[in-house]
mmCIF file of C-alpha atoms in Angstrom:
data_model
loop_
_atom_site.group_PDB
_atom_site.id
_atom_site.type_symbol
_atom_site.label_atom_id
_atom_site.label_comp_id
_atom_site.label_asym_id
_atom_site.label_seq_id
_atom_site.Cartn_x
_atom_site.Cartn_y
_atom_site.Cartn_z
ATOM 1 C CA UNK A 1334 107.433 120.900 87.484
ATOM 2 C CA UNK A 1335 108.275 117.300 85.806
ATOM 3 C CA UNK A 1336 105.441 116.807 82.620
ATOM 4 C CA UNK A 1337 104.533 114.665 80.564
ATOM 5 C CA UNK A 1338 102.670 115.990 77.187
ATOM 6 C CA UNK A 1339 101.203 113.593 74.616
ATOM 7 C CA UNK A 1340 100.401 114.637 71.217
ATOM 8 C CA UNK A 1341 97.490 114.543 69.525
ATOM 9 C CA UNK A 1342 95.050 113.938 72.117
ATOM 10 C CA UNK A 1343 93.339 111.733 69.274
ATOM 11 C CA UNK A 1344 94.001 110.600 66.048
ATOM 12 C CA UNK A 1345 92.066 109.144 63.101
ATOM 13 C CA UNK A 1346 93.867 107.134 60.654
ATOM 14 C CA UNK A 1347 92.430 104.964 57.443
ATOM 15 C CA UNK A 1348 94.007 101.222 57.862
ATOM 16 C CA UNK A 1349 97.697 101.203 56.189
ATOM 17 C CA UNK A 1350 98.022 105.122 57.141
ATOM 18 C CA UNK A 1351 101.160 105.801 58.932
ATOM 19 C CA UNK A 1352 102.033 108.085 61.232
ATOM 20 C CA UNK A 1353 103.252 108.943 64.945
ATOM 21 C CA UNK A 1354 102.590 110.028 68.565
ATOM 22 C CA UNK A 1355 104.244 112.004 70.161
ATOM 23 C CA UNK A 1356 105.432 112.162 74.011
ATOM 24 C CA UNK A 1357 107.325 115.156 75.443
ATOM 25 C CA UNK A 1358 108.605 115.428 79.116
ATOM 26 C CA UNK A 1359 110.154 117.783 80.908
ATOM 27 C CA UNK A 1360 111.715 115.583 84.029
ATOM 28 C CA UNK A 1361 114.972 115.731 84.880
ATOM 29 C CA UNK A 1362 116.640 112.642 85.784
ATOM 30 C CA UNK A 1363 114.817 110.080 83.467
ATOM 31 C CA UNK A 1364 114.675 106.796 84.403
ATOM 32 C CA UNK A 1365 112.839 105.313 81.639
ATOM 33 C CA UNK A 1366 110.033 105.896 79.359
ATOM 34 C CA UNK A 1367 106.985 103.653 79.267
ATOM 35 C CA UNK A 1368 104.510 103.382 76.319
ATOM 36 C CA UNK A 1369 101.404 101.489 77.312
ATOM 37 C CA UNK A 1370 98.005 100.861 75.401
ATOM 38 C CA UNK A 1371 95.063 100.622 76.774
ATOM 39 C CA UNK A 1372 91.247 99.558 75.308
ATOM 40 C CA UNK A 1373 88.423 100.741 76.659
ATOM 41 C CA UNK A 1374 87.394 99.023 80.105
ATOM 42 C CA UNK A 1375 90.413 97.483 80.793
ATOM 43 C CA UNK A 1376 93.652 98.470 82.193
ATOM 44 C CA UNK A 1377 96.655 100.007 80.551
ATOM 45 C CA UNK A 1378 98.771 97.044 79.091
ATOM 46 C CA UNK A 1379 102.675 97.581 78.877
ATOM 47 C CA UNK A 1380 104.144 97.966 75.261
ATOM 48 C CA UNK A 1381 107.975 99.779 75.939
ATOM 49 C CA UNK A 1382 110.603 100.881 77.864
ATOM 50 C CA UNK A 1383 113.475 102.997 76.556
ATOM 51 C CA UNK A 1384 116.102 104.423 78.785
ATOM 52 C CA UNK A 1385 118.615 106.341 76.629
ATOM 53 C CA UNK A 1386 118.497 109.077 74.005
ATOM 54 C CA UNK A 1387 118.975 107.182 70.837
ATOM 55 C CA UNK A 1388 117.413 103.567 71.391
ATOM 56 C CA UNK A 1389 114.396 102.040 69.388
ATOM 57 C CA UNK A 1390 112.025 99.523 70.254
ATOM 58 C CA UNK A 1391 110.088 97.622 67.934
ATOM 59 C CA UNK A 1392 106.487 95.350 68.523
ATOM 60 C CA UNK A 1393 104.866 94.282 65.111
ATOM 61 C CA UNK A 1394 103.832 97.733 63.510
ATOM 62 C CA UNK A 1395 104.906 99.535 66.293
ATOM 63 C CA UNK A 1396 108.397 101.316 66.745
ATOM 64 C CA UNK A 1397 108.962 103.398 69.919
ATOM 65 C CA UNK A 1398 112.135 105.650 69.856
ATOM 66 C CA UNK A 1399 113.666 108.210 72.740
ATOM 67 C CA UNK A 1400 115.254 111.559 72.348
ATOM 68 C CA UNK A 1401 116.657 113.539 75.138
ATOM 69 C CA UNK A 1402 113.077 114.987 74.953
ATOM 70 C CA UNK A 1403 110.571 113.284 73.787
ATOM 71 C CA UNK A 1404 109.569 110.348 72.392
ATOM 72 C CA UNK A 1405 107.669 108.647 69.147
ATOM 73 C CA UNK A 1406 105.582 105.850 68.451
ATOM 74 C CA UNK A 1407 105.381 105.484 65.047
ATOM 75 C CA UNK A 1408 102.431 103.053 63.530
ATOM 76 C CA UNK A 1409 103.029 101.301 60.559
ATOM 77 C CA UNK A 1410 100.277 100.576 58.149
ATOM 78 C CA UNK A 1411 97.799 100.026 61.385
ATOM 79 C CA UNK A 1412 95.129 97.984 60.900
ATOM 80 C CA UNK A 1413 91.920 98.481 62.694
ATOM 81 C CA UNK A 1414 92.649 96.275 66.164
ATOM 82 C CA UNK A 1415 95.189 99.187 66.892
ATOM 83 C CA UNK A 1416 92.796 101.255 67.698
ATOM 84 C CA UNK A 1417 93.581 102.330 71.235
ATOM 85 C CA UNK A 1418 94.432 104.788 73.998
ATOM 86 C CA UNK A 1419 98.264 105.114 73.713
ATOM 87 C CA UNK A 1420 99.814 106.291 76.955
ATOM 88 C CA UNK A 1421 103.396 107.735 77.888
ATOM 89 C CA UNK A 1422 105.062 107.829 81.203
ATOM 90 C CA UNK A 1423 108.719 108.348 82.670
ATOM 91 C CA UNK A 1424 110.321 106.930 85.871
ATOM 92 C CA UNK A 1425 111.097 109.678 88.089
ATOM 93 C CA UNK A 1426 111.314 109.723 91.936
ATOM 94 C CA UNK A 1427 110.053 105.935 92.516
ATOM 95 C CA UNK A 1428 107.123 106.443 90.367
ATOM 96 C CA UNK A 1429 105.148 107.019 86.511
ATOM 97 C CA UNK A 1430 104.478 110.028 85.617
ATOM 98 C CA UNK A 1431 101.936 109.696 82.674
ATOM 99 C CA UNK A 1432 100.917 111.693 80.031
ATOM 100 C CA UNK A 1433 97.113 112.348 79.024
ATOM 101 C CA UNK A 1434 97.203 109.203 76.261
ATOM 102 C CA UNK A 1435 96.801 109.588 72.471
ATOM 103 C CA UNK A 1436 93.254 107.780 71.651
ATOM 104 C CA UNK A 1437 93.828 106.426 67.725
ATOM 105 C CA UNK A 1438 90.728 105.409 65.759
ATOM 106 C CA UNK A 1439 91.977 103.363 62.708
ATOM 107 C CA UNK A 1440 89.190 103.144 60.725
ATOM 108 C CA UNK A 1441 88.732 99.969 57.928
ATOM 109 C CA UNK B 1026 96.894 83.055 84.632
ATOM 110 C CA UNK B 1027 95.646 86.549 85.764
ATOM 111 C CA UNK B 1028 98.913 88.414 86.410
ATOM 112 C CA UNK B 1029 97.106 91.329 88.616
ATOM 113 C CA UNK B 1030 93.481 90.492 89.689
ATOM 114 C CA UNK B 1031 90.894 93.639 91.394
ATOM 115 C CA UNK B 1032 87.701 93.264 92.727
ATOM 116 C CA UNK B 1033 85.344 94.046 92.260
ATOM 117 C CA UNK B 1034 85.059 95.214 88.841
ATOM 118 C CA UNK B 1035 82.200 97.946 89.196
ATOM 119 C CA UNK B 1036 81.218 99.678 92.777
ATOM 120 C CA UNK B 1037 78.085 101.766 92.576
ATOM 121 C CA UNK B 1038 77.610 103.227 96.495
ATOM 122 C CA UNK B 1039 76.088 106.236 97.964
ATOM 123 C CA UNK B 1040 77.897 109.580 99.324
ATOM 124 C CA UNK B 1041 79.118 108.791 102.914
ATOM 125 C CA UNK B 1042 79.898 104.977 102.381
ATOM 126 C CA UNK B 1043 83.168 103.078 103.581
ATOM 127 C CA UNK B 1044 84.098 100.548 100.148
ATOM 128 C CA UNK B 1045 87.259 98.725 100.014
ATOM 129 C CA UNK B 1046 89.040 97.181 96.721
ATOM 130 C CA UNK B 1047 90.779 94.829 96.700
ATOM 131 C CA UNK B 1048 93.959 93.858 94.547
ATOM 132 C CA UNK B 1049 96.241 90.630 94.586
ATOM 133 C CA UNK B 1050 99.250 89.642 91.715
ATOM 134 C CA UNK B 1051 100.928 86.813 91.107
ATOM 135 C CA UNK B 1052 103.642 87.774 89.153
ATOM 136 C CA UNK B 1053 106.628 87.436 92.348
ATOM 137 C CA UNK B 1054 106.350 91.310 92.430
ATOM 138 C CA UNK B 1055 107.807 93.422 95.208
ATOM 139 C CA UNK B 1056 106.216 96.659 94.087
ATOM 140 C CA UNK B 1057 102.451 96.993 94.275
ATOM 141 C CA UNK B 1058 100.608 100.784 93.724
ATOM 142 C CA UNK B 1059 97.206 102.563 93.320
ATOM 143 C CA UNK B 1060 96.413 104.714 90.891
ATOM 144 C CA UNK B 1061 93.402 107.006 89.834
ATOM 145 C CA UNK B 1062 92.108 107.441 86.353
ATOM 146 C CA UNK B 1063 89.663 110.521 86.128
ATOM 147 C CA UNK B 1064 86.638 111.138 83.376
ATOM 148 C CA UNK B 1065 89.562 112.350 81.149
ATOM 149 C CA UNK B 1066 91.738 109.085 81.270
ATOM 150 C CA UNK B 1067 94.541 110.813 83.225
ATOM 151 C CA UNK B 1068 96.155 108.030 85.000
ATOM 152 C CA UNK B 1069 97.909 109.699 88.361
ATOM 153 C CA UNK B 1070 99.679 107.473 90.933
ATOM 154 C CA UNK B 1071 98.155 107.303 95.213
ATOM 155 C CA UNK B 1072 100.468 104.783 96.796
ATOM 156 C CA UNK B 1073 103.198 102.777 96.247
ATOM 157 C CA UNK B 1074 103.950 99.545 98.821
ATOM 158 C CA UNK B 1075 107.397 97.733 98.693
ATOM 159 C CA UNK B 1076 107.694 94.609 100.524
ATOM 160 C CA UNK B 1077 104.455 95.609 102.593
ATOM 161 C CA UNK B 1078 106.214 99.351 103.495
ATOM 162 C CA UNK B 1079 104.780 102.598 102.252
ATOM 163 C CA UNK B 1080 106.891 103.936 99.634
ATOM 164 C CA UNK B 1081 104.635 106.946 98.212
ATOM 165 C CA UNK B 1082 101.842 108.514 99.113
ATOM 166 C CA UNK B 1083 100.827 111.168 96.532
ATOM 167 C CA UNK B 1084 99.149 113.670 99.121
ATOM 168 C CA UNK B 1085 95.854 111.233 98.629
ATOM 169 C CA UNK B 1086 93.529 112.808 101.505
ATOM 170 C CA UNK B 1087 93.536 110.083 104.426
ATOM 171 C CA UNK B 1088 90.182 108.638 103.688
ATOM 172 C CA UNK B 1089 91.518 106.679 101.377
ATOM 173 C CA UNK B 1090 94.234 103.856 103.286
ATOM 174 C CA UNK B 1091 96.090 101.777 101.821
ATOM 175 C CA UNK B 1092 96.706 98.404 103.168
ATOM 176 C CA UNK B 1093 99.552 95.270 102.489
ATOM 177 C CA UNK B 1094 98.472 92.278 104.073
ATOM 178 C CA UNK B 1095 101.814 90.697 102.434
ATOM 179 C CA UNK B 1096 103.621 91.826 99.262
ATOM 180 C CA UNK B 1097 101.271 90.186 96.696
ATOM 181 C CA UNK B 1098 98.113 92.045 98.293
ATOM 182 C CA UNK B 1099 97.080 95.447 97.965
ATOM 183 C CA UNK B 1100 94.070 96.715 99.133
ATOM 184 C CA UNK B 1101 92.460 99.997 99.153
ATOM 185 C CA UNK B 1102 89.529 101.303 101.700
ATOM 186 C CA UNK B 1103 88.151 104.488 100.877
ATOM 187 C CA UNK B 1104 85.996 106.371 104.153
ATOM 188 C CA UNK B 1105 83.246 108.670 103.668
ATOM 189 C CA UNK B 1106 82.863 108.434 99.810
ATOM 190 C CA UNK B 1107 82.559 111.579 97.588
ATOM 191 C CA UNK B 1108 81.043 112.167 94.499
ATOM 192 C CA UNK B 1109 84.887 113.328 93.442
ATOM 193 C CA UNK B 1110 86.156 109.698 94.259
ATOM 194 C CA UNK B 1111 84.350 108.527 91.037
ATOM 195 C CA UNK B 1112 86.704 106.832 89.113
ATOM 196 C CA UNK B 1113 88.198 104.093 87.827
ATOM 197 C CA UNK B 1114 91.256 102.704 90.214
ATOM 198 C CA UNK B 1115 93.480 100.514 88.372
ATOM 199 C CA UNK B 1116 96.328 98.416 91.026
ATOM 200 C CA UNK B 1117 99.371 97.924 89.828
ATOM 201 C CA UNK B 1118 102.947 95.645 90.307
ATOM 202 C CA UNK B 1119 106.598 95.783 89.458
ATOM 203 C CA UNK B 1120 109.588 93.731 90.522
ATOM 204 C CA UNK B 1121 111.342 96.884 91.114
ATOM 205 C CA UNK B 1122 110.211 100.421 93.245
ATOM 206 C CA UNK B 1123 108.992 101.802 89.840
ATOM 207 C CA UNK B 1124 110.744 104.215 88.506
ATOM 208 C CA UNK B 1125 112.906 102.646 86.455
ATOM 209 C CA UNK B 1126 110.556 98.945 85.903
ATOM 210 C CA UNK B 1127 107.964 98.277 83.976
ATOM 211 C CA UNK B 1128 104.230 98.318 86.055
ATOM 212 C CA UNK B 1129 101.825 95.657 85.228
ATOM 213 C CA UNK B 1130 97.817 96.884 85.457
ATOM 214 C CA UNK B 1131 94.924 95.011 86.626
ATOM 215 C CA UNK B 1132 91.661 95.555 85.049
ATOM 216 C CA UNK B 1133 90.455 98.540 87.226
ATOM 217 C CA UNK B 1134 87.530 99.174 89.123
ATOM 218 C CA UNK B 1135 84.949 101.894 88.608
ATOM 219 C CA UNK B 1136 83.766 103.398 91.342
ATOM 220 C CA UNK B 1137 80.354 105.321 91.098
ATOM 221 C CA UNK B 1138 79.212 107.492 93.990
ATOM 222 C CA UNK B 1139 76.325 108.986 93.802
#
């Protein structure tokens, strides 16, 4: 069955604490990975797509990269408007297949 | 410029209600789609419309029909509300059918039966 497994489910950081999320699929036939974040009340807004084992993407403090099966989002020194639900999702079959979201708390 | 606009925002109704949402972009978009976000934040596609044609319909139970007035409207009725169709139901666009483009979200609605 084609999954999508995010890791953690949340995560507490102090501001300028790095570290990463974690997105791991099991869908054959990949046709892109998505990262999207989304604040409470509003709707998921899009950050990334990757489409081959091997490629980065970069957004301010934020660096997405793909394997062949999974995917990171690593935070850089986050400051406390990064706080967020992180979401995952791959293309497969005409649609998104997401992940439960990784909800980071970056505290001051 | 609102790329994806819903209304309405909230929707507080009783068990046994028809409610419709409704969802328009303006972003040129072929692809428009439904989705449902339960208590747990699990986003989980419904429908997907291409050019006003069904594309997917995730085994959604037929109360709830989709309809694509032209390809920048989307709306959703749902018949005979649940308490289980609480929710928040976020519309979405791409240029593509999904898979491989990026989706663009509107704000959501949350829908309260009770």
């Amino acid at each position: 069955e084609d999954q999508v497994t995010q890791s953690p489910e949340a995560l507490r950081l102090q501001e300028g604490e790095s570290s990463s999320l974690n997105c791991s699929y099991t869908v054959s036939g990949l046709r892109g990975l998505f990262w999207y974040r989304q604040d409470p009340g509003k709707g998921p807004e899009f950050l990334f797509t990757l489409y081959s084992a091997g490629e980065e993407k970069e957004k301010e403090r934020l660096k997405a990269t793909l394997t062949k099966k999974e995917s990171f989002l690593h935070i850089t020194a986050p400051k406390p408007e990064d706080s967020a639900t992180y979401l995952c999702a791959v293309g497969h079959t005409g649609k998104l297949i997401f992940g439960q979201g990784t909800t980071l708390q970056v505290k001051p | 410029d609102t790329a994806v606009s819903q209304t309405p925002k909230y929707l507080v109704t009783q068990m046994g209600n028809d409610k419709s949402i409704k969802c328009e972009q303006n972003l040129g978009h072929d692809t428009m789609y439904w989705y449902k976000q339960d208590s747990k934040k699990f986003l989980k596609i419904m429908f997907s419309y291409n050019n006003k044609e069904l594309i997917i319909n995730e085994t959604v139970p037929n109360r709830f029909s989709p309809k694509s007035p032209d390809k920048a409207h989307l709306n959703l009725h749902i018949n005979s509300l649940e308490l289980g169709d609480s929710a928040v139901y976020f519309c979405a666009s791409s240029q593509g059918i999904g898979q491989g483009d990026e989706q663009y979200f509107g704000p959501g609605t949350r829908l309260t039966v009770t």
